[in-house]
Short mmCIF file of C-alpha atoms and ligand atoms in Angstrom, two decimals:
data_model
loop_
_atom_site.label_atom_id
_atom_site.label_comp_id
_atom_site.label_asym_id
_atom_site.label_seq_id
_atom_site.Cartn_x
_atom_site.Cartn_y
_atom_site.Cartn_z
CA MET K 1 176.18 153.10 267.29
CA HIS K 2 173.08 151.02 266.71
CA PRO K 3 171.33 150.86 263.37
CA ALA K 4 167.80 152.19 263.71
CA PRO K 5 166.27 151.68 260.29
CA GLU K 6 162.89 152.97 261.43
CA PRO K 7 162.11 155.58 264.05
CA ARG K 8 159.98 153.98 266.74
CA ALA K 9 156.20 154.12 266.45
CA GLY K 10 154.65 157.22 267.92
CA LEU K 11 157.35 159.65 266.83
CA HIS K 12 155.62 162.57 265.13
CA PRO K 13 155.56 162.01 261.35
CA LEU K 14 157.26 165.37 260.75
CA LEU K 15 160.23 164.22 262.83
CA ALA K 16 160.18 160.63 261.61
CA ALA K 17 160.20 161.63 257.94
CA ARG K 18 162.84 164.35 258.22
CA PHE K 19 166.24 163.68 256.70
CA SER K 20 168.98 165.74 255.10
CA PRO K 21 168.75 165.25 251.33
CA SER K 22 171.89 164.89 249.27
CA ARG K 23 170.09 166.14 246.19
CA PHE K 24 167.58 168.93 245.67
CA ASP K 25 165.19 169.40 242.78
CA PRO K 26 166.26 172.64 241.06
CA SER K 27 162.64 173.27 240.04
CA GLY K 28 161.59 173.38 243.72
CA THR K 29 161.60 177.13 244.15
CA VAL K 30 160.85 178.84 247.47
CA ASP K 31 158.43 181.75 247.12
CA ASP K 32 158.18 184.76 249.43
CA PRO K 33 155.29 183.45 251.61
CA THR K 34 157.18 180.18 252.13
CA LEU K 35 160.40 181.99 252.97
CA ASN K 36 158.53 184.18 255.44
CA LEU K 37 156.97 181.16 257.15
CA LEU K 38 160.39 179.53 257.53
CA LEU K 39 161.67 182.69 259.18
CA GLU K 40 158.50 182.91 261.26
CA ALA K 41 159.16 179.43 262.62
CA ALA K 42 162.64 180.50 263.70
CA ARG K 43 161.22 183.70 265.17
CA TRP K 44 158.98 181.81 267.57
CA ALA K 45 161.68 179.51 268.93
CA PRO K 46 162.46 179.71 272.65
CA SER K 47 165.71 181.33 273.75
CA ALA K 48 167.54 182.11 276.96
CA GLY K 49 165.89 185.15 278.51
CA ASN K 50 164.03 185.57 275.19
CA SER K 51 167.28 186.99 273.83
CA GLN K 52 166.55 185.71 270.28
CA PRO K 53 170.24 185.86 269.35
CA TRP K 54 169.75 184.66 265.77
CA GLY K 55 170.01 186.33 262.41
CA PHE K 56 169.80 184.99 258.87
CA PHE K 57 171.06 185.84 255.40
CA THR K 58 168.86 184.30 252.73
CA ALA K 59 169.73 183.56 249.14
CA ARG K 60 167.63 182.03 246.38
CA PRO K 61 168.87 180.98 242.94
CA GLY K 62 168.77 183.98 240.61
CA GLU K 63 169.05 186.52 243.43
CA PRO K 64 172.25 188.57 243.77
CA GLU K 65 172.56 187.17 247.32
CA HIS K 66 172.94 183.67 245.86
CA ALA K 67 175.95 184.75 243.83
CA ARG K 68 177.52 186.15 247.01
CA VAL K 69 177.13 182.90 248.96
CA VAL K 70 177.76 180.14 246.41
CA PRO K 71 181.49 180.85 245.84
CA HIS K 72 182.09 180.13 249.53
CA LEU K 73 180.54 176.66 249.53
CA ALA K 74 182.97 173.77 249.93
CA PRO K 75 182.89 171.44 246.92
CA SER K 76 181.28 168.71 249.04
CA ALA K 77 178.24 170.94 249.73
CA ALA K 78 178.19 172.84 246.44
CA ARG K 79 177.31 169.56 244.70
CA TRP K 80 173.80 169.59 246.17
CA ALA K 81 173.31 172.97 247.85
CA VAL K 82 173.29 175.03 244.65
CA ASP K 83 170.10 173.25 243.53
CA ALA K 84 168.22 174.03 246.74
CA GLY K 85 165.44 176.60 246.43
CA LEU K 86 166.88 178.53 249.36
CA LEU K 87 170.22 178.89 251.11
CA VAL K 88 170.23 180.32 254.61
CA VAL K 89 173.34 181.51 256.41
CA ALA K 90 172.70 181.27 260.16
CA LEU K 91 174.31 183.80 262.46
CA THR K 92 174.33 184.12 266.21
CA ARG K 93 174.99 187.04 268.49
CA ARG K 94 177.60 185.71 270.89
CA HIS K 95 178.77 189.03 272.22
CA VAL K 96 175.82 191.15 273.17
CA ASP K 97 177.71 194.41 273.58
CA GLY K 98 179.75 194.05 270.41
CA SER K 99 182.99 194.58 272.29
CA GLY K 100 183.51 190.93 273.12
CA LEU K 101 183.18 191.57 276.84
CA ARG K 102 179.71 190.17 277.48
CA TYR K 103 179.70 186.61 276.17
CA SER K 104 176.27 185.06 275.76
CA GLU K 105 176.52 181.47 276.96
CA PHE K 106 173.43 180.26 275.10
CA ALA K 107 173.72 182.09 271.79
CA ASP K 108 174.73 179.04 269.73
CA TYR K 109 172.26 176.81 271.59
CA ASP K 110 169.42 179.22 270.86
CA LEU K 111 170.38 179.54 267.19
CA GLY K 112 170.30 175.75 266.91
CA GLN K 113 166.77 175.70 268.26
CA ALA K 114 165.65 178.39 265.86
CA VAL K 115 167.09 176.43 262.93
CA ALA K 116 165.46 173.23 264.23
CA HIS K 117 162.10 175.02 264.22
CA MET K 118 162.80 176.17 260.67
CA THR K 119 163.54 172.62 259.54
CA VAL K 120 160.34 171.24 261.07
CA GLN K 121 158.30 174.04 259.47
CA ALA K 122 159.97 173.18 256.16
CA GLN K 123 159.01 169.54 256.59
CA ALA K 124 155.42 170.55 257.35
CA MET K 125 155.33 172.46 254.06
CA GLY K 126 156.66 169.53 252.03
CA LEU K 127 160.21 170.87 251.90
CA SER K 128 163.44 169.40 253.22
CA ALA K 129 166.43 170.99 254.91
CA HIS K 130 170.09 170.05 254.98
CA GLN K 131 172.17 171.92 257.53
CA PHE K 132 175.89 172.12 256.82
CA ARG K 133 179.21 173.54 257.83
CA ALA K 134 180.98 172.73 254.58
CA PHE K 135 181.73 176.32 253.57
CA ASP K 136 184.57 178.79 253.96
CA LEU K 137 183.70 180.42 257.28
CA GLU K 138 186.29 183.14 256.99
CA GLY K 139 185.37 183.89 253.37
CA ILE K 140 181.63 184.10 253.99
CA THR K 141 182.13 186.20 257.13
CA LYS K 142 184.22 188.63 255.09
CA GLU K 143 181.60 188.68 252.35
CA LEU K 144 178.60 189.27 254.64
CA ASP K 145 180.49 191.49 257.09
CA PRO K 146 178.16 191.06 260.10
CA ALA K 147 178.07 193.71 262.84
CA PRO K 148 180.39 193.31 265.84
CA GLY K 149 179.24 190.56 268.20
CA TRP K 150 177.65 188.48 265.43
CA ALA K 151 179.16 185.26 264.10
CA VAL K 152 178.33 183.00 261.17
CA VAL K 153 177.73 179.48 262.53
CA SER K 154 176.19 177.25 259.89
CA MET K 155 174.20 177.12 256.70
CA VAL K 156 170.96 175.45 255.68
CA ALA K 157 169.89 174.37 252.21
CA LEU K 158 166.11 174.13 251.89
CA GLY K 159 163.97 172.99 249.03
CA ARG K 160 162.34 170.00 247.42
CA ALA K 161 164.31 166.81 248.06
CA ALA K 162 165.33 164.91 244.94
CA ASP K 163 166.36 161.75 246.76
CA ALA K 164 164.99 159.43 249.43
CA PRO K 165 166.49 158.94 252.89
CA PRO K 166 169.66 156.85 252.47
CA ALA K 167 169.62 153.26 253.72
CA GLY K 168 171.45 152.48 256.93
CA ARG K 169 170.96 155.75 258.78
CA GLU K 170 172.25 155.18 262.29
CA ARG K 171 171.38 156.55 265.66
CA ARG K 172 172.69 155.81 269.15
CA ALA K 173 170.38 153.67 271.28
CA LEU K 174 168.08 155.40 273.76
CA ALA K 175 169.94 153.77 276.67
CA GLU K 176 173.19 155.24 275.40
CA LEU K 177 171.75 158.76 275.54
CA LEU K 178 171.29 158.25 279.27
CA ALA K 179 174.59 156.45 279.89
CA ALA K 180 177.10 158.05 277.50
CA PRO K 181 177.97 161.09 279.64
CA TRP K 182 179.23 158.76 282.38
CA ALA K 183 180.83 156.08 280.23
CA PRO K 184 184.64 155.72 280.30
CA ALA K 185 186.39 157.50 277.44
CA GLU K 186 186.77 155.32 274.33
C1 FMN J 1 175.64 171.85 262.59
C2 FMN J 1 175.56 170.83 261.48
C3 FMN J 1 176.58 170.77 260.54
C4 FMN J 1 176.50 169.86 259.48
N1 FMN J 1 177.46 169.88 258.52
C5 FMN J 1 177.31 169.11 257.41
C6 FMN J 1 178.22 169.22 256.32
O1 FMN J 1 179.14 170.02 256.34
N2 FMN J 1 178.02 168.42 255.23
C7 FMN J 1 176.97 167.54 255.17
O2 FMN J 1 176.80 166.86 254.15
N3 FMN J 1 176.07 167.43 256.18
C8 FMN J 1 176.21 168.18 257.30
N4 FMN J 1 175.30 168.11 258.32
C9 FMN J 1 174.17 167.14 258.22
C10 FMN J 1 174.43 165.94 259.10
O3 FMN J 1 175.49 165.17 258.58
C11 FMN J 1 173.15 165.11 259.23
O4 FMN J 1 172.16 165.88 259.88
C12 FMN J 1 173.39 163.81 260.01
O5 FMN J 1 174.26 162.96 259.30
C13 FMN J 1 172.10 163.06 260.28
O6 FMN J 1 171.44 162.79 259.07
P1 FMN J 1 169.92 163.24 258.86
O7 FMN J 1 169.84 164.74 259.02
O8 FMN J 1 169.57 162.80 257.46
O9 FMN J 1 169.12 162.55 259.91
C14 FMN J 1 175.37 168.97 259.40
C15 FMN J 1 174.37 169.06 260.35
C16 FMN J 1 174.44 169.97 261.38
C17 FMN J 1 173.30 170.05 262.38
#
């Protein structure tokens, strides 16, 4: 791992400035037009065969949906996620026929792209996103009860960041991205 305190010059400012906040400003509410634009960004993501295997459950503070999601957050995420203007539960459709027979190889990959688009759209609107897995997967799946074939994968907290990017964020060197798949196991 090589410290990379600054993204290199030329990286798009939306990507260079993005980080996952550890604190959200509770007064940073997400209104309906903003929510719809975040979903719109996900909607226009590419996907294998244009299968669009993503689905979302959204919850804003004060909405009944929020009260359904929050109890399933792990303490490590609850600390900051409850203050976010929007919580999104991200689901993917791994089994296209619902019976578990037809497995969709790219479902999780495609969902990740849709969420990435959502995070960049958030950044463009002055919001920040923190994706996380720190929640009770079994509990939230039971609570939301998705249709057969669908699986909860991750969550995203979106809102107005209340902190700055932490010092010492690290990234692997560019050369390592090209070499790592062939390097001997550590
Ligand atoms: C699929 C996924 C799961 C993650 N799970 C957690 C998590 O459970 N808790 C957490 O604090 N951050 C989580 N993160 C955020 C990462 O830790 C973070 O993106 C990474 O450290 C890089 O930091 P940055 O986003 O600020 O660049 C997750 C991110 C992704 C994409």
